[in-house]
Tab-separated table of C-alpha atoms and ligand atoms in Angstrom:
chain	number	residue	atom	x	y	z
A	1	UNK	CA	-22.467	87.895	-36.783
A	2	UNK	CA	-24.431	85.015	-38.288
A	3	UNK	CA	-28.119	85.072	-37.233
A	4	UNK	CA	-29.196	81.436	-37.465
A	5	UNK	CA	-32.495	81.721	-35.603
A	6	UNK	CA	-34.307	84.472	-33.704
A	7	UNK	CA	-37.548	84.975	-31.822
A	8	UNK	CA	-39.380	88.095	-33.031
A	9	UNK	CA	-42.877	89.529	-32.485
A	10	UNK	CA	-43.871	88.395	-35.968
A	11	UNK	CA	-42.636	84.833	-35.535
A	12	UNK	CA	-39.527	82.654	-35.586
A	13	UNK	CA	-36.969	83.920	-38.103
A	14	UNK	CA	-34.468	81.493	-39.624
A	15	UNK	CA	-31.698	81.815	-42.167
A	16	UNK	CA	-32.618	79.285	-44.891
A	17	UNK	CA	-29.583	76.966	-44.846
A	18	UNK	CA	-30.753	75.088	-47.944
A	19	UNK	CA	-29.883	78.121	-50.052
A	20	UNK	CA	-26.467	78.995	-48.635
A	21	UNK	CA	-23.962	80.101	-49.763
A	22	UNK	CA	-25.620	81.308	-52.973
A	23	UNK	CA	-28.398	83.248	-51.263
A	24	UNK	CA	-28.895	84.632	-47.746
A	25	UNK	CA	-32.644	84.419	-47.291
A	26	UNK	CA	-34.425	84.848	-43.952
A	27	UNK	CA	-37.788	83.128	-43.541
A	28	UNK	CA	-40.354	84.082	-40.889
A	29	UNK	CA	-42.529	81.301	-39.487
A	30	UNK	CA	-45.803	82.258	-37.816
A	31	UNK	CA	-47.161	78.747	-37.240
A	32	UNK	CA	-45.598	75.914	-35.229
A	33	UNK	CA	-46.417	73.405	-37.994
A	34	UNK	CA	-44.243	75.381	-40.375
A	35	UNK	CA	-41.436	75.427	-37.807
A	36	UNK	CA	-41.730	71.623	-37.576
A	37	UNK	CA	-41.580	71.379	-41.376
A	38	UNK	CA	-38.563	73.747	-41.448
A	39	UNK	CA	-36.689	71.434	-39.064
A	40	UNK	CA	-37.620	68.362	-41.109
A	41	UNK	CA	-36.691	70.016	-44.421
A	42	UNK	CA	-33.380	71.344	-42.990
A	43	UNK	CA	-34.058	75.061	-43.330
A	44	UNK	CA	-32.352	74.863	-39.939
A	45	UNK	CA	-30.117	71.961	-38.946
A	46	UNK	CA	-27.382	71.015	-36.486
A	47	UNK	CA	-28.272	69.510	-33.124
A	48	UNK	CA	-28.240	72.617	-30.861
A	49	UNK	CA	-30.012	74.772	-33.475
A	50	UNK	CA	-32.676	72.079	-33.896
A	51	UNK	CA	-33.230	72.166	-30.110
A	52	UNK	CA	-33.727	75.927	-30.107
A	53	UNK	CA	-36.039	75.777	-33.125
A	54	UNK	CA	-38.064	73.108	-31.321
A	55	UNK	CA	-38.406	75.288	-28.218
A	56	UNK	CA	-39.354	78.373	-30.238
A	57	UNK	CA	-41.839	76.310	-32.279
A	58	UNK	CA	-43.550	75.170	-29.082
A	59	UNK	CA	-43.620	78.721	-27.707
A	60	UNK	CA	-45.101	79.922	-30.998
A	61	UNK	CA	-47.805	77.249	-30.993
A	62	UNK	CA	-48.907	78.209	-27.483
A	63	UNK	CA	-48.700	81.941	-28.222
A	64	UNK	CA	-51.125	81.469	-31.149
A	65	UNK	CA	-53.446	79.050	-29.383
A	66	UNK	CA	-57.123	79.975	-28.977
A	67	UNK	CA	-57.538	77.622	-26.023
A	68	UNK	CA	-60.193	79.002	-23.681
A	69	UNK	CA	-59.271	76.923	-20.643
A	70	UNK	CA	-56.098	75.486	-19.220
A	71	UNK	CA	-57.411	71.981	-19.957
A	72	UNK	CA	-57.773	72.904	-23.639
A	73	UNK	CA	-54.256	74.319	-23.546
A	74	UNK	CA	-52.965	71.016	-22.093
A	75	UNK	CA	-54.299	69.182	-25.152
A	76	UNK	CA	-52.888	71.784	-27.562
A	77	UNK	CA	-49.500	71.674	-25.850
A	78	UNK	CA	-49.413	67.862	-26.138
A	79	UNK	CA	-50.137	67.877	-29.858
A	80	UNK	CA	-47.602	70.665	-30.542
A	81	UNK	CA	-44.873	68.719	-28.698
A	82	UNK	CA	-45.780	65.545	-30.609
A	83	UNK	CA	-45.560	67.322	-33.967
A	84	UNK	CA	-42.164	68.789	-33.109
A	85	UNK	CA	-40.882	65.435	-31.771
A	86	UNK	CA	-41.704	63.709	-35.086
A	87	UNK	CA	-39.366	65.915	-37.158
A	88	UNK	CA	-35.864	64.456	-36.758
A	89	UNK	CA	-35.037	61.454	-34.558
A	90	UNK	CA	-31.266	61.500	-33.994
A	91	UNK	CA	-30.277	64.852	-32.437
A	92	UNK	CA	-31.157	64.473	-28.766
A	93	UNK	CA	-31.186	68.250	-28.321
A	94	UNK	CA	-34.649	68.247	-29.926
A	95	UNK	CA	-36.050	65.961	-27.203
A	96	UNK	CA	-34.036	67.718	-24.493
A	97	UNK	CA	-35.630	71.024	-25.561
A	98	UNK	CA	-39.133	69.514	-25.565
A	99	UNK	CA	-38.562	68.148	-22.045
A	100	UNK	CA	-37.395	71.559	-20.860
A	101	UNK	CA	-40.472	73.229	-22.308
A	102	UNK	CA	-42.667	70.562	-20.697
A	103	UNK	CA	-41.229	71.240	-17.273
A	104	UNK	CA	-41.765	75.010	-17.674
A	105	UNK	CA	-45.332	74.286	-18.762
A	106	UNK	CA	-45.963	72.103	-15.706
A	107	UNK	CA	-44.422	74.679	-13.343
A	108	UNK	CA	-46.454	77.628	-14.645
A	109	UNK	CA	-49.742	75.910	-15.515
A	110	UNK	CA	-51.321	76.747	-12.150
A	111	UNK	CA	-50.849	80.499	-12.911
A	112	UNK	CA	-53.061	80.363	-16.032
A	113	UNK	CA	-52.800	80.602	-19.804
A	114	UNK	CA	-51.110	83.999	-20.056
A	115	UNK	CA	-48.427	83.042	-17.531
A	116	UNK	CA	-47.710	79.829	-19.474
A	117	UNK	CA	-47.418	81.792	-22.739
A	118	UNK	CA	-44.932	84.274	-21.322
A	119	UNK	CA	-42.884	81.615	-19.554
A	120	UNK	CA	-42.529	79.440	-22.682
A	121	UNK	CA	-41.449	82.366	-24.834
A	122	UNK	CA	-38.977	83.412	-22.154
A	123	UNK	CA	-37.597	79.865	-21.867
A	124	UNK	CA	-36.986	79.509	-25.596
A	125	UNK	CA	-35.198	82.866	-25.710
A	126	UNK	CA	-33.082	81.886	-22.669
A	127	UNK	CA	-32.101	78.639	-24.382
A	128	UNK	CA	-30.845	80.686	-27.314
A	129	UNK	CA	-28.644	82.851	-25.032
A	130	UNK	CA	-27.404	79.853	-23.057
A	131	UNK	CA	-26.360	78.071	-26.220
A	132	UNK	CA	-24.104	80.932	-27.301
A	133	UNK	CA	-22.571	81.021	-23.795
A	134	UNK	CA	-22.028	77.289	-23.786
A	135	UNK	CA	-20.371	77.362	-27.217
A	136	UNK	CA	-18.005	80.062	-26.057
A	137	UNK	CA	-17.088	77.906	-23.084
A	138	UNK	CA	-16.522	74.879	-25.359
A	139	UNK	CA	-14.305	77.131	-27.472
A	140	UNK	CA	-12.354	78.396	-24.462
A	141	UNK	CA	-11.695	74.894	-23.119
A	142	UNK	CA	-11.168	73.261	-26.497
A	143	UNK	CA	-8.701	75.729	-27.925
A	144	UNK	CA	-6.180	74.685	-25.261
A	145	UNK	CA	-5.966	71.343	-27.091
A	146	UNK	CA	-5.008	72.967	-30.384
A	147	UNK	CA	-1.295	73.376	-31.187
A	148	UNK	CA	-0.050	76.900	-32.000
A	149	UNK	CA	0.054	75.895	-35.667
A	150	UNK	CA	-2.584	73.381	-36.676
A	151	UNK	CA	-4.168	71.882	-39.764
A	152	UNK	CA	-7.602	70.775	-38.565
A	153	UNK	CA	-10.014	68.497	-40.383
A	154	UNK	CA	-13.746	68.814	-39.718
A	155	UNK	CA	-16.784	66.998	-41.064
A	156	UNK	CA	-20.243	68.478	-41.679
A	157	UNK	CA	-21.030	71.856	-40.093
A	158	UNK	CA	-20.827	72.279	-36.345
A	159	UNK	CA	-20.600	76.039	-36.515
A	160	UNK	CA	-22.683	79.140	-35.828
A	161	UNK	CA	-25.226	77.835	-38.332
A	162	UNK	CA	-25.682	74.605	-36.354
A	163	UNK	CA	-26.165	76.451	-33.059
A	164	UNK	CA	-27.463	79.764	-31.741
A	165	UNK	CA	-24.060	81.227	-32.619
A	166	UNK	CA	-20.272	80.656	-32.527
A	167	UNK	CA	-20.500	76.861	-32.907
A	168	UNK	CA	-19.116	73.787	-31.163
A	169	UNK	CA	-16.368	72.264	-33.341
A	170	UNK	CA	-16.041	75.550	-35.241
A	171	UNK	CA	-16.257	77.361	-31.881
A	172	UNK	CA	-13.027	75.612	-30.863
A	173	UNK	CA	-11.434	76.559	-34.180
A	174	UNK	CA	-12.668	80.175	-33.833
A	175	UNK	CA	-11.335	80.413	-30.281
A	176	UNK	CA	-7.939	79.046	-31.360
A	177	UNK	CA	-7.838	81.562	-34.212
A	178	UNK	CA	-8.825	84.394	-31.854
A	179	UNK	CA	-6.103	83.271	-29.413
A	180	UNK	CA	-3.586	83.985	-32.195
A	181	UNK	CA	-2.980	80.366	-33.230
A	182	UNK	CA	-2.237	79.704	-36.865
A	183	UNK	CA	-5.076	77.389	-37.797
A	184	UNK	CA	-6.172	76.156	-41.188
A	185	UNK	CA	-9.083	73.877	-41.851
A	186	UNK	CA	-9.857	70.983	-44.164
A	187	UNK	CA	-13.645	70.901	-44.586
A	188	UNK	CA	-15.085	67.596	-45.812
A	189	UNK	CA	-17.768	68.477	-48.349
A	190	UNK	CA	-20.236	66.154	-46.545
A	191	UNK	CA	-22.425	64.478	-49.125
A	192	UNK	CA	-25.334	64.483	-49.671
A	193	UNK	CA	-26.443	67.797	-48.099
A	194	UNK	CA	-23.001	69.437	-48.517
A	195	UNK	CA	-22.903	71.036	-45.070
A	196	UNK	CA	-19.087	71.193	-45.251
A	197	UNK	CA	-18.735	72.589	-48.771
A	198	UNK	CA	-21.608	75.050	-48.464
A	199	UNK	CA	-21.884	76.008	-44.786
A	200	UNK	CA	-18.560	75.387	-43.022
A	201	UNK	CA	-16.609	76.954	-45.871
A	202	UNK	CA	-18.965	79.971	-45.909
A	203	UNK	CA	-18.665	80.545	-42.168
A	204	UNK	CA	-14.900	80.193	-42.017
A	205	UNK	CA	-14.361	82.420	-45.030
A	206	UNK	CA	-16.449	85.128	-43.346
A	207	UNK	CA	-14.131	84.925	-40.308
A	208	UNK	CA	-10.965	84.946	-42.413
A	209	UNK	CA	-9.946	81.443	-41.285
A	210	UNK	CA	-8.175	79.603	-44.116
A	211	UNK	CA	-10.285	76.681	-45.335
A	212	UNK	CA	-9.717	74.040	-47.999
A	213	UNK	CA	-12.719	72.020	-49.144
A	214	UNK	CA	-12.089	68.357	-49.883
A	215	UNK	CA	-14.503	65.650	-51.004
A	216	UNK	CA	-15.279	63.115	-48.296
A	217	UNK	CA	-13.189	60.387	-49.904
A	218	UNK	CA	-10.034	62.561	-49.784
A	219	UNK	CA	-9.853	62.754	-45.979
A	220	UNK	CA	-7.858	59.516	-45.609
A	221	UNK	CA	-5.336	60.627	-48.209
A	222	UNK	CA	-4.553	63.880	-46.385
A	223	UNK	CA	-4.357	62.177	-42.989
A	224	UNK	CA	-2.009	59.477	-44.326
A	225	UNK	CA	0.290	62.121	-45.835
A	226	UNK	CA	0.692	63.857	-42.484
A	227	UNK	CA	-1.263	66.944	-43.566
A	228	UNK	CA	-3.748	66.862	-40.668
A	229	UNK	CA	-2.795	67.604	-37.033
A	230	UNK	CA	-6.182	66.909	-35.472
A	231	UNK	CA	-9.839	66.287	-36.258
A	232	UNK	CA	-12.715	68.129	-34.536
A	233	UNK	CA	-16.363	67.309	-35.111
A	234	UNK	CA	-19.678	68.019	-33.418
A	235	UNK	CA	-22.236	65.449	-32.248
A	236	UNK	CA	-25.955	64.797	-32.513
A	237	UNK	CA	-26.171	62.403	-29.600
A	238	UNK	CA	-23.544	60.979	-27.277
A	239	UNK	CA	-24.373	57.726	-25.491
A	240	UNK	CA	-23.527	57.214	-21.816
A	241	UNK	CA	-20.434	55.175	-22.794
A	242	UNK	CA	-19.070	57.946	-25.056
A	243	UNK	CA	-20.116	56.471	-28.424
A	244	UNK	CA	-20.871	59.447	-30.688
A	245	UNK	CA	-23.595	59.798	-33.324
A	246	UNK	CA	-22.703	62.478	-35.842
A	247	UNK	CA	-23.112	63.170	-39.551
A	248	UNK	CA	-22.712	60.154	-41.819
A	249	UNK	CA	-19.022	59.720	-42.668
A	250	UNK	CA	-17.731	60.711	-39.221
A	251	UNK	CA	-17.003	57.083	-38.300
A	252	UNK	CA	-14.712	56.566	-41.309
A	253	UNK	CA	-12.841	59.772	-40.467
A	254	UNK	CA	-12.383	58.636	-36.846
A	255	UNK	CA	-11.021	55.213	-37.829
A	256	UNK	CA	-8.538	56.718	-40.272
A	257	UNK	CA	-7.500	59.323	-37.690
A	258	UNK	CA	-6.699	56.598	-35.155
A	259	UNK	CA	-4.817	54.541	-37.761
A	260	UNK	CA	-2.650	57.620	-38.389
A	261	UNK	CA	-2.308	58.595	-34.674
A	262	UNK	CA	-4.190	61.865	-35.182
A	263	UNK	CA	-6.268	63.142	-32.206
A	264	UNK	CA	-10.014	62.963	-32.848
A	265	UNK	CA	-11.942	65.484	-30.710
A	266	UNK	CA	-15.702	65.791	-30.336
A	267	UNK	CA	-17.142	69.162	-29.249
A	268	UNK	CA	-20.719	69.305	-27.934
A	269	UNK	CA	-22.774	70.904	-25.169
A	270	UNK	CA	-23.720	68.685	-22.234
A	271	UNK	CA	-27.306	68.679	-23.577
A	272	UNK	CA	-26.086	66.409	-26.398
A	273	UNK	CA	-25.109	63.700	-23.896
A	274	UNK	CA	-27.928	61.190	-23.481
A	275	UNK	CA	-27.256	59.185	-20.328
A	276	UNK	CA	-30.431	57.181	-20.940
A	277	UNK	CA	-28.807	55.566	-23.994
A	278	UNK	CA	-26.183	53.098	-22.715
A	279	UNK	CA	-24.347	52.523	-26.020
A	280	UNK	CA	-24.271	54.038	-29.486
A	281	UNK	CA	-26.013	51.098	-31.175
A	282	UNK	CA	-29.264	52.149	-29.477
A	283	UNK	CA	-29.216	55.669	-30.966
A	284	UNK	CA	-31.975	56.025	-33.598
A	285	UNK	CA	-30.499	56.838	-37.001
A	286	UNK	CA	-32.536	59.043	-39.302
A	287	UNK	CA	-33.084	57.711	-42.835
A	288	UNK	CA	-33.665	60.573	-45.258
A	289	UNK	CA	-35.223	60.892	-48.693
A	290	UNK	CA	-33.232	58.976	-51.386
A	291	UNK	CA	-33.576	61.983	-53.688
A	292	UNK	CA	-31.010	63.819	-51.553
A	293	UNK	CA	-28.440	61.302	-52.891
A	294	UNK	CA	-29.830	60.997	-56.407
A	295	UNK	CA	-29.663	64.736	-56.938
A	296	UNK	CA	-27.060	67.417	-56.233
A	297	UNK	CA	-28.689	70.831	-55.874
A	298	UNK	CA	-31.700	69.496	-57.795
A	299	UNK	CA	-29.700	67.965	-60.672
A	300	UNK	CA	-30.131	64.200	-61.150
A	301	UNK	CA	-26.685	62.515	-60.970
A	302	UNK	CA	-27.744	58.838	-60.807
A	303	UNK	CA	-29.925	56.712	-63.048
A	304	UNK	CA	-33.505	57.800	-62.442
A	305	UNK	CA	-35.114	55.828	-59.586
A	306	UNK	CA	-31.762	54.198	-58.714
A	307	UNK	CA	-31.966	52.345	-55.407
A	308	UNK	CA	-30.313	54.516	-52.790
A	309	UNK	CA	-29.572	54.305	-49.061
A	310	UNK	CA	-29.452	57.584	-47.165
A	311	UNK	CA	-28.727	57.234	-43.436
A	312	UNK	CA	-28.062	60.769	-42.145
A	313	UNK	CA	-25.791	59.776	-39.235
A	314	UNK	CA	-23.373	57.095	-38.109
A	315	UNK	CA	-21.962	56.068	-34.748
A	316	UNK	CA	-18.297	56.365	-33.829
A	317	UNK	CA	-17.352	53.929	-31.041
A	318	UNK	CA	-15.772	55.592	-27.999
A	319	UNK	CA	-12.372	53.930	-28.582
A	320	UNK	CA	-11.768	56.298	-31.506
A	321	UNK	CA	-12.541	59.435	-29.492
A	322	UNK	CA	-9.579	61.256	-27.882
A	323	UNK	CA	-11.842	63.460	-25.768
A	324	UNK	CA	-15.272	65.094	-25.650
A	325	UNK	CA	-15.123	68.859	-25.148
A	326	UNK	CA	-18.281	70.009	-23.364
A	327	UNK	CA	-19.301	73.315	-21.808
A	328	UNK	CA	-18.637	71.755	-18.387
A	329	UNK	CA	-15.192	70.350	-19.062
A	330	UNK	CA	-13.397	67.796	-21.200
A	331	UNK	CA	-14.458	64.164	-20.807
A	332	UNK	CA	-11.848	61.482	-21.359
A	333	UNK	CA	-11.970	57.701	-21.367
A	334	UNK	CA	-13.485	55.918	-19.448
A	335	UNK	CA	-16.426	57.979	-20.693
A	336	UNK	CA	-19.149	56.350	-18.629
A	337	UNK	CA	-17.603	57.886	-15.509
A	338	UNK	CA	-16.320	61.157	-16.973
A	339	UNK	CA	-19.554	62.013	-18.819
A	340	UNK	CA	-21.707	61.227	-15.804
A	341	UNK	CA	-19.497	63.426	-13.606
A	342	UNK	CA	-19.823	66.354	-16.037
A	343	UNK	CA	-23.578	65.860	-16.438
A	344	UNK	CA	-24.012	65.947	-12.661
A	345	UNK	CA	-21.718	68.942	-12.209
A	346	UNK	CA	-23.755	72.030	-11.344
A	347	UNK	CA	-23.102	75.568	-12.491
A	348	UNK	CA	-23.411	74.699	-16.169
A	349	UNK	CA	-25.583	76.692	-18.509
A	350	UNK	CA	-28.802	74.689	-17.897
B	1	MRU	O1	-28.175	66.688	-40.647
B	1	MRU	P1	-27.574	67.842	-39.891
B	1	MRU	O2	-27.008	68.900	-40.767
B	1	MRU	O3	-28.543	68.387	-38.860
B	1	MRU	O4	-26.372	67.191	-39.102
B	1	MRU	C1	-25.559	68.032	-38.337
B	1	MRU	C2	-24.407	67.338	-37.704
B	1	MRU	O5	-24.223	66.149	-37.846
B	1	MRU	C3	-23.552	68.165	-36.790
B	1	MRU	O6	-22.236	67.729	-36.821
B	1	MRU	C4	-24.084	68.053	-35.350
B	1	MRU	O7	-25.451	68.295	-35.310
B	1	MRU	C5	-23.386	68.974	-34.420
B	1	MRU	S1	-23.825	70.642	-34.694
B	1	MRU	C6	-23.092	71.608	-33.518
């Protein structure tokens, strides 16, 4: 089993995803500021995993606080949440997790500092368990959509490493594989951070699921030749109308999939749906350091100081999306209605 993130007595432990697959190094963070920096620097990444790291970072900050009164703790809690909120803007799971921690704080505040501490730790650990459950449910529902023999293209990493375990898009692929379906995967390498080449390939190899790495610009070629039966990706934020923000390059894949009549599925927990955002164009897109493009694994591959653009995500309009597989069911067009119905459905993992 891949241990992406864990709460321990000595701090929050994360597998350093910047070093995979060459090295499997676990880092222990004892200070919430370091957890915030780990999210920003992509020690941990992937929307659901970012949410859990955010929650554990907040719990850690409060656990370590020297606040002598509940009023002091209020101020500390506010500045911890602000620091965590400033790390990465696109994945809504980060803000969803902060809101959840805020409501636990408000509920337990009247019972005193120790009660708040215990409740926040407990909440972050519960979120970890819930995420694995919700991914398994996404897998169970999503695998029904996969033919008994399927060549599946995926972009970025929406696997165990991007979640508390099992994965969303890779959860569907895992579930199909476990159901005895003959699946093989094309993994887009996903420049510039190489989540596909480094992380998706590593995970799938560990599970014995056949995987072929392709560079991002090869995806259209394989789809046009009839070598891809469906596409499955994760999401960082889904607007109320079903527009999907995901790793940069997803939009191009979706357009080419539609042109070639290939189903394009999105797999994400309901916590990735942001009903407050009416359309994808309002989703904030993170701009990352140009050096991530100038260099590959530290080696300069462009002229020094070349002007570079590095948006980390793009938005795929809902018309390219065949369905959104959530832990509460599969949403289909018209998404405004179907997503709202799933979000309001009770009995989900929240
Ligand atoms: O920049 P990253 O690696 O955090 O981006 C990750 C993605 O875009 C994933 O596809 C998305 O978060 C879904 S993860 C289940």
